[in-house]
Amino acid sequence: MGNQQSESAGSPRESDSESASDASGDDYLWKHILRGNYTKVKRFFKSGCKVDWESFLRRGNSTSYEDGVFGIHSSSRLPLQALLKRCRTGRNMTKCKKFIKLLLENGLDPNLIDNEGKTALNHLITNVNYFRLYVRCYRQVRKLSKVSCEVLAMLGEHGASMISGQEYDSLDRSPLHYAAMYNFTDSTQVFAKHGSDLELNDAQGKTPLHIAAENCSFSVLRDLIRCGCDMVTKTNDDETVLHLIIKGATTEINCALVFIEYFVRSGVDVNARDVRGNTALHLAARIGTDDKIIAQLVRNGADVDAVNNKGRSPLFEYLNGTDLLSYPQVEVTSDQRLPVEYMMGFACLLNNMTDFQHIVCDRDGRTPITLQDPRAEDLLTRLLDKSLRPTTLQHLCRQAIRNSIGINKLIETKHLKTLGLPGTLENYVCSVDYVDTLLG
């Protein structure tokens, strides 16, 4: 291997323009891998040529090629990595799969690590992220993900490690963590089949389920749940999947809405606190992704009176994240109310509170950004008045009835009817306006 072979000895035929050294074993194979010439590489192996992969890789730095077709320059001689790198735009992925299968069947080790500290599996998962970011057609992304999943299964069948974290990764994350981050569709079952730990914690105490929730990776999240992953476990910062999915809901609102209710019904504590004392409702109010998320958390039993370590209620966080100074055209309405008071999130939080002590001021004496706006003077006065007055027994009883029945049951199945309350009291507990606020 590596010496020039005559054509009669089975060496692949080359054109007259190719030098003798180009046609010699290792260099011949490497050059045609980079050029994407599947037919010649297949002929090389079919002709009976055997590759001493250790020698091939040891000589890696002695020769390098820059190929004009794929724009690859490599001196590391790791064929799988080189092939996967040239597929990051989505082009030639099917051909790449054939190539990888051919090389694996002829003894190439899938666990080789390149100078970036990555195996072929790591590059494959990175490609999935590239497809998601740069391929505009959703159907094409699905097709590329399917082919990538077939390559993943192929690597697993030939001994690729799917258990340990990457050497280059300071967060101690396994390939499955990154598959969850990039929403690698249908990959979960393949990882599980080949021994990947579905409950592995990274350096932050996050499992693949946590990572999938944090990135709103719908497909992987669904598959991990089907595989029986623990939904109640917390990270090192005491964050639950509810905290994380709300953090990731900035672009995937529908994914968050689907799973929030499912998590709560599956036993995740909707009022669990992280190390900063924040509940999921605090985060939803602060981030301000969508008022529908706030309403859904409240319907599922989130405590609107919860106070975090800074002495802030969810309504404080909501008003602190809504800066009216960013909207110079905002004007007070004819009934002396600001537009924020008609927003679903504001009404949903205010209407379900019983403790108004932590709206206008936190433990450090800070006031929410919205209430610092001169245009919010009237709103500040009314909220301050609420915070100074004791909550009425009437209001406390109304909220106690709502909580004991469950707000979701109250507005969806009309459980209030079974109590036999007078119509006026029934309307006071669950008015049409109240239901509209929670259902949007």
PDB file of C-alpha atoms in Angstrom, residues 205-352:
ATOM      1  CA  GLY A 205     -27.035  19.460  35.211  1.00  0.00           C
ATOM      2  CA  LYS A 206     -29.122  19.507  32.039  1.00  0.00           C
ATOM      3  CA  THR A 207     -30.389  16.317  30.430  1.00  0.00           C
ATOM      4  CA  PRO A 208     -31.174  16.089  26.685  1.00  0.00           C
ATOM      5  CA  LEU A 209     -34.818  16.739  27.652  1.00  0.00           C
ATOM      6  CA  HIS A 210     -33.805  20.021  29.304  1.00  0.00           C
ATOM      7  CA  ILE A 211     -31.831  21.033  26.212  1.00  0.00           C
ATOM      8  CA  ALA A 212     -34.743  20.158  23.917  1.00  0.00           C
ATOM      9  CA  ALA A 213     -37.109  22.221  26.082  1.00  0.00           C
ATOM     10  CA  GLU A 214     -34.707  25.167  26.225  1.00  0.00           C
ATOM     11  CA  ASN A 215     -34.537  25.237  22.421  1.00  0.00           C
ATOM     12  CA  CYS A 216     -38.201  24.334  21.845  1.00  0.00           C
ATOM     13  CA  SER A 217     -37.085  21.378  19.735  1.00  0.00           C
ATOM     14  CA  PHE A 218     -40.559  19.977  19.189  1.00  0.00           C
ATOM     15  CA  SER A 219     -39.703  16.654  17.497  1.00  0.00           C
ATOM     16  CA  VAL A 220     -36.893  15.642  19.857  1.00  0.00           C
ATOM     17  CA  LEU A 221     -38.879  16.784  22.900  1.00  0.00           C
ATOM     18  CA  ARG A 222     -41.798  14.617  21.840  1.00  0.00           C
ATOM     19  CA  ASP A 223     -39.552  11.592  21.166  1.00  0.00           C
ATOM     20  CA  LEU A 224     -37.687  11.897  24.481  1.00  0.00           C
ATOM     21  CA  ILE A 225     -40.996  11.987  26.357  1.00  0.00           C
ATOM     22  CA  ARG A 226     -42.160   8.896  24.462  1.00  0.00           C
ATOM     23  CA  CYS A 227     -38.940   7.165  25.527  1.00  0.00           C
ATOM     24  CA  GLY A 228     -39.897   7.763  29.161  1.00  0.00           C
ATOM     25  CA  CYS A 229     -37.423  10.502  30.105  1.00  0.00           C
ATOM     26  CA  ASP A 230     -37.844  12.023  33.557  1.00  0.00           C
ATOM     27  CA  MET A 231     -39.718  15.336  33.227  1.00  0.00           C
ATOM     28  CA  VAL A 232     -39.485  16.286  36.916  1.00  0.00           C
ATOM     29  CA  THR A 233     -35.692  16.412  37.281  1.00  0.00           C
ATOM     30  CA  LYS A 234     -34.053  19.835  37.773  1.00  0.00           C
ATOM     31  CA  THR A 235     -30.814  21.432  36.575  1.00  0.00           C
ATOM     32  CA  ASN A 236     -27.997  22.684  38.812  1.00  0.00           C
ATOM     33  CA  ASP A 237     -29.860  26.021  38.988  1.00  0.00           C
ATOM     34  CA  ASP A 238     -33.063  24.230  40.100  1.00  0.00           C
ATOM     35  CA  GLU A 239     -34.724  24.962  36.764  1.00  0.00           C
ATOM     36  CA  THR A 240     -37.461  22.619  35.564  1.00  0.00           C
ATOM     37  CA  VAL A 241     -38.441  21.924  31.971  1.00  0.00           C
ATOM     38  CA  LEU A 242     -41.129  24.606  32.431  1.00  0.00           C
ATOM     39  CA  HIS A 243     -38.515  27.274  33.194  1.00  0.00           C
ATOM     40  CA  LEU A 244     -36.458  26.198  30.200  1.00  0.00           C
ATOM     41  CA  ILE A 245     -39.228  25.937  27.630  1.00  0.00           C
ATOM     42  CA  ILE A 246     -40.389  29.452  28.502  1.00  0.00           C
ATOM     43  CA  LYS A 247     -36.831  30.737  28.034  1.00  0.00           C
ATOM     44  CA  GLY A 248     -36.806  29.174  24.573  1.00  0.00           C
ATOM     45  CA  ALA A 249     -40.280  30.310  23.579  1.00  0.00           C
ATOM     46  CA  THR A 250     -39.158  33.573  21.969  1.00  0.00           C
ATOM     47  CA  THR A 251     -39.492  32.090  18.470  1.00  0.00           C
ATOM     48  CA  GLU A 252     -41.480  28.891  19.065  1.00  0.00           C
ATOM     49  CA  ILE A 253     -44.603  30.052  20.902  1.00  0.00           C
ATOM     50  CA  ASN A 254     -46.794  27.190  19.668  1.00  0.00           C
ATOM     51  CA  CYS A 255     -44.303  24.558  20.857  1.00  0.00           C
ATOM     52  CA  ALA A 256     -44.300  26.104  24.327  1.00  0.00           C
ATOM     53  CA  LEU A 257     -48.097  26.292  24.445  1.00  0.00           C
ATOM     54  CA  VAL A 258     -48.395  22.606  23.542  1.00  0.00           C
ATOM     55  CA  PHE A 259     -45.933  21.337  26.127  1.00  0.00           C
ATOM     56  CA  ILE A 260     -46.580  23.638  29.104  1.00  0.00           C
ATOM     57  CA  GLU A 261     -49.946  22.065  29.833  1.00  0.00           C
ATOM     58  CA  TYR A 262     -48.596  18.578  29.137  1.00  0.00           C
ATOM     59  CA  PHE A 263     -45.718  19.069  31.602  1.00  0.00           C
ATOM     60  CA  VAL A 264     -48.049  20.299  34.339  1.00  0.00           C
ATOM     61  CA  ARG A 265     -50.431  17.375  33.842  1.00  0.00           C
ATOM     62  CA  SER A 266     -47.418  15.016  33.952  1.00  0.00           C
ATOM     63  CA  GLY A 267     -46.415  16.166  37.427  1.00  0.00           C
ATOM     64  CA  VAL A 268     -44.029  19.071  36.854  1.00  0.00           C
ATOM     65  CA  ASP A 269     -44.577  21.634  39.617  1.00  0.00           C
ATOM     66  CA  VAL A 270     -45.859  24.808  37.954  1.00  0.00           C
ATOM     67  CA  ASN A 271     -44.726  26.827  41.001  1.00  0.00           C
ATOM     68  CA  ALA A 272     -41.244  25.330  41.332  1.00  0.00           C
ATOM     69  CA  ARG A 273     -38.563  27.954  41.970  1.00  0.00           C
ATOM     70  CA  ASP A 274     -35.056  28.214  40.563  1.00  0.00           C
ATOM     71  CA  VAL A 275     -32.058  29.389  42.611  1.00  0.00           C
ATOM     72  CA  ARG A 276     -33.170  33.015  42.146  1.00  0.00           C
ATOM     73  CA  GLY A 277     -36.643  32.290  43.443  1.00  0.00           C
ATOM     74  CA  ASN A 278     -38.250  32.650  40.022  1.00  0.00           C
ATOM     75  CA  THR A 279     -41.216  30.529  39.034  1.00  0.00           C
ATOM     76  CA  ALA A 280     -42.031  29.809  35.393  1.00  0.00           C
ATOM     77  CA  LEU A 281     -44.593  32.628  35.594  1.00  0.00           C
ATOM     78  CA  HIS A 282     -41.888  35.126  36.620  1.00  0.00           C
ATOM     79  CA  LEU A 283     -39.884  34.205  33.522  1.00  0.00           C
ATOM     80  CA  ALA A 284     -42.897  34.361  31.199  1.00  0.00           C
ATOM     81  CA  ALA A 285     -43.811  37.808  32.557  1.00  0.00           C
ATOM     82  CA  ARG A 286     -40.244  39.107  32.365  1.00  0.00           C
ATOM     83  CA  ILE A 287     -39.395  37.835  28.896  1.00  0.00           C
ATOM     84  CA  GLY A 288     -42.722  38.988  27.495  1.00  0.00           C
ATOM     85  CA  THR A 289     -42.730  36.432  24.683  1.00  0.00           C
ATOM     86  CA  ASP A 290     -46.487  36.104  24.438  1.00  0.00           C
ATOM     87  CA  ASP A 291     -49.325  36.872  26.845  1.00  0.00           C
ATOM     88  CA  LYS A 292     -50.945  33.555  25.912  1.00  0.00           C
ATOM     89  CA  ILE A 293     -48.158  31.766  27.797  1.00  0.00           C
ATOM     90  CA  ILE A 294     -48.885  33.827  30.928  1.00  0.00           C
ATOM     91  CA  ALA A 295     -52.579  33.012  30.641  1.00  0.00           C
ATOM     92  CA  GLN A 296     -51.885  29.310  30.176  1.00  0.00           C
ATOM     93  CA  LEU A 297     -49.651  29.160  33.247  1.00  0.00           C
ATOM     94  CA  VAL A 298     -52.293  30.939  35.341  1.00  0.00           C
ATOM     95  CA  ARG A 299     -54.993  28.564  34.076  1.00  0.00           C
ATOM     96  CA  ASN A 300     -52.815  25.658  35.168  1.00  0.00           C
ATOM     97  CA  GLY A 301     -52.356  26.874  38.730  1.00  0.00           C
ATOM     98  CA  ALA A 302     -49.376  29.241  38.614  1.00  0.00           C
ATOM     99  CA  ASP A 303     -49.207  31.400  41.742  1.00  0.00           C
ATOM    100  CA  VAL A 304     -49.575  35.053  40.658  1.00  0.00           C
ATOM    101  CA  ASP A 305     -48.624  36.211  44.175  1.00  0.00           C
ATOM    102  CA  ALA A 306     -45.265  34.389  44.211  1.00  0.00           C
ATOM    103  CA  VAL A 307     -42.319  36.638  45.080  1.00  0.00           C
ATOM    104  CA  ASN A 308     -38.739  35.921  43.951  1.00  0.00           C
ATOM    105  CA  ASN A 309     -35.495  36.634  45.829  1.00  0.00           C
ATOM    106  CA  LYS A 310     -35.590  40.282  44.756  1.00  0.00           C
ATOM    107  CA  GLY A 311     -39.075  40.740  46.173  1.00  0.00           C
ATOM    108  CA  ARG A 312     -40.713  40.925  42.754  1.00  0.00           C
ATOM    109  CA  SER A 313     -44.072  39.481  41.791  1.00  0.00           C
ATOM    110  CA  PRO A 314     -44.830  38.307  38.227  1.00  0.00           C
ATOM    111  CA  LEU A 315     -46.796  41.542  37.642  1.00  0.00           C
ATOM    112  CA  PHE A 316     -43.751  43.580  38.714  1.00  0.00           C
ATOM    113  CA  GLU A 317     -41.648  41.639  36.187  1.00  0.00           C
ATOM    114  CA  TYR A 318     -44.301  42.189  33.515  1.00  0.00           C
ATOM    115  CA  LEU A 319     -44.352  45.954  34.056  1.00  0.00           C
ATOM    116  CA  ASN A 320     -40.573  46.025  34.275  1.00  0.00           C
ATOM    117  CA  GLY A 321     -40.310  44.452  30.832  1.00  0.00           C
ATOM    118  CA  THR A 322     -42.778  46.829  29.152  1.00  0.00           C
ATOM    119  CA  ASP A 323     -41.044  50.129  28.481  1.00  0.00           C
ATOM    120  CA  LEU A 324     -43.573  52.728  27.310  1.00  0.00           C
ATOM    121  CA  LEU A 325     -40.724  55.118  26.522  1.00  0.00           C
ATOM    122  CA  SER A 326     -39.932  52.832  23.568  1.00  0.00           C
ATOM    123  CA  TYR A 327     -43.322  53.752  22.079  1.00  0.00           C
ATOM    124  CA  PRO A 328     -43.474  57.566  21.796  1.00  0.00           C
ATOM    125  CA  GLN A 329     -46.946  57.484  20.202  1.00  0.00           C
ATOM    126  CA  VAL A 330     -48.565  55.885  23.264  1.00  0.00           C
ATOM    127  CA  GLU A 331     -51.365  58.032  24.609  1.00  0.00           C
ATOM    128  CA  VAL A 332     -53.719  57.727  27.557  1.00  0.00           C
ATOM    129  CA  THR A 333     -57.184  56.552  26.505  1.00  0.00           C
ATOM    130  CA  SER A 334     -60.398  58.483  27.152  1.00  0.00           C
ATOM    131  CA  ASP A 335     -60.994  56.578  30.404  1.00  0.00           C
ATOM    132  CA  GLN A 336     -57.522  57.540  31.657  1.00  0.00           C
ATOM    133  CA  ARG A 337     -56.032  54.095  31.113  1.00  0.00           C
ATOM    134  CA  LEU A 338     -52.797  53.127  29.377  1.00  0.00           C
ATOM    135  CA  PRO A 339     -52.830  50.521  26.592  1.00  0.00           C
ATOM    136  CA  VAL A 340     -50.805  48.157  28.817  1.00  0.00           C
ATOM    137  CA  GLU A 341     -53.867  47.848  31.050  1.00  0.00           C
ATOM    138  CA  TYR A 342     -55.789  46.244  28.191  1.00  0.00           C
ATOM    139  CA  MET A 343     -53.084  43.691  27.482  1.00  0.00           C
ATOM    140  CA  MET A 344     -54.043  40.118  28.319  1.00  0.00           C
ATOM    141  CA  GLY A 345     -50.952  39.479  30.438  1.00  0.00           C
ATOM    142  CA  PHE A 346     -51.539  42.500  32.659  1.00  0.00           C
ATOM    143  CA  ALA A 347     -55.235  41.789  33.180  1.00  0.00           C
ATOM    144  CA  CYS A 348     -54.615  38.082  33.738  1.00  0.00           C
ATOM    145  CA  LEU A 349     -52.067  38.736  36.486  1.00  0.00           C
ATOM    146  CA  LEU A 350     -53.872  41.603  38.193  1.00  0.00           C
ATOM    147  CA  ASN A 351     -57.303  39.925  38.240  1.00  0.00           C
ATOM    148  CA  ASN A 352     -55.941  36.822  39.988  1.00  0.00           C
TER     149      ASN A 352
END
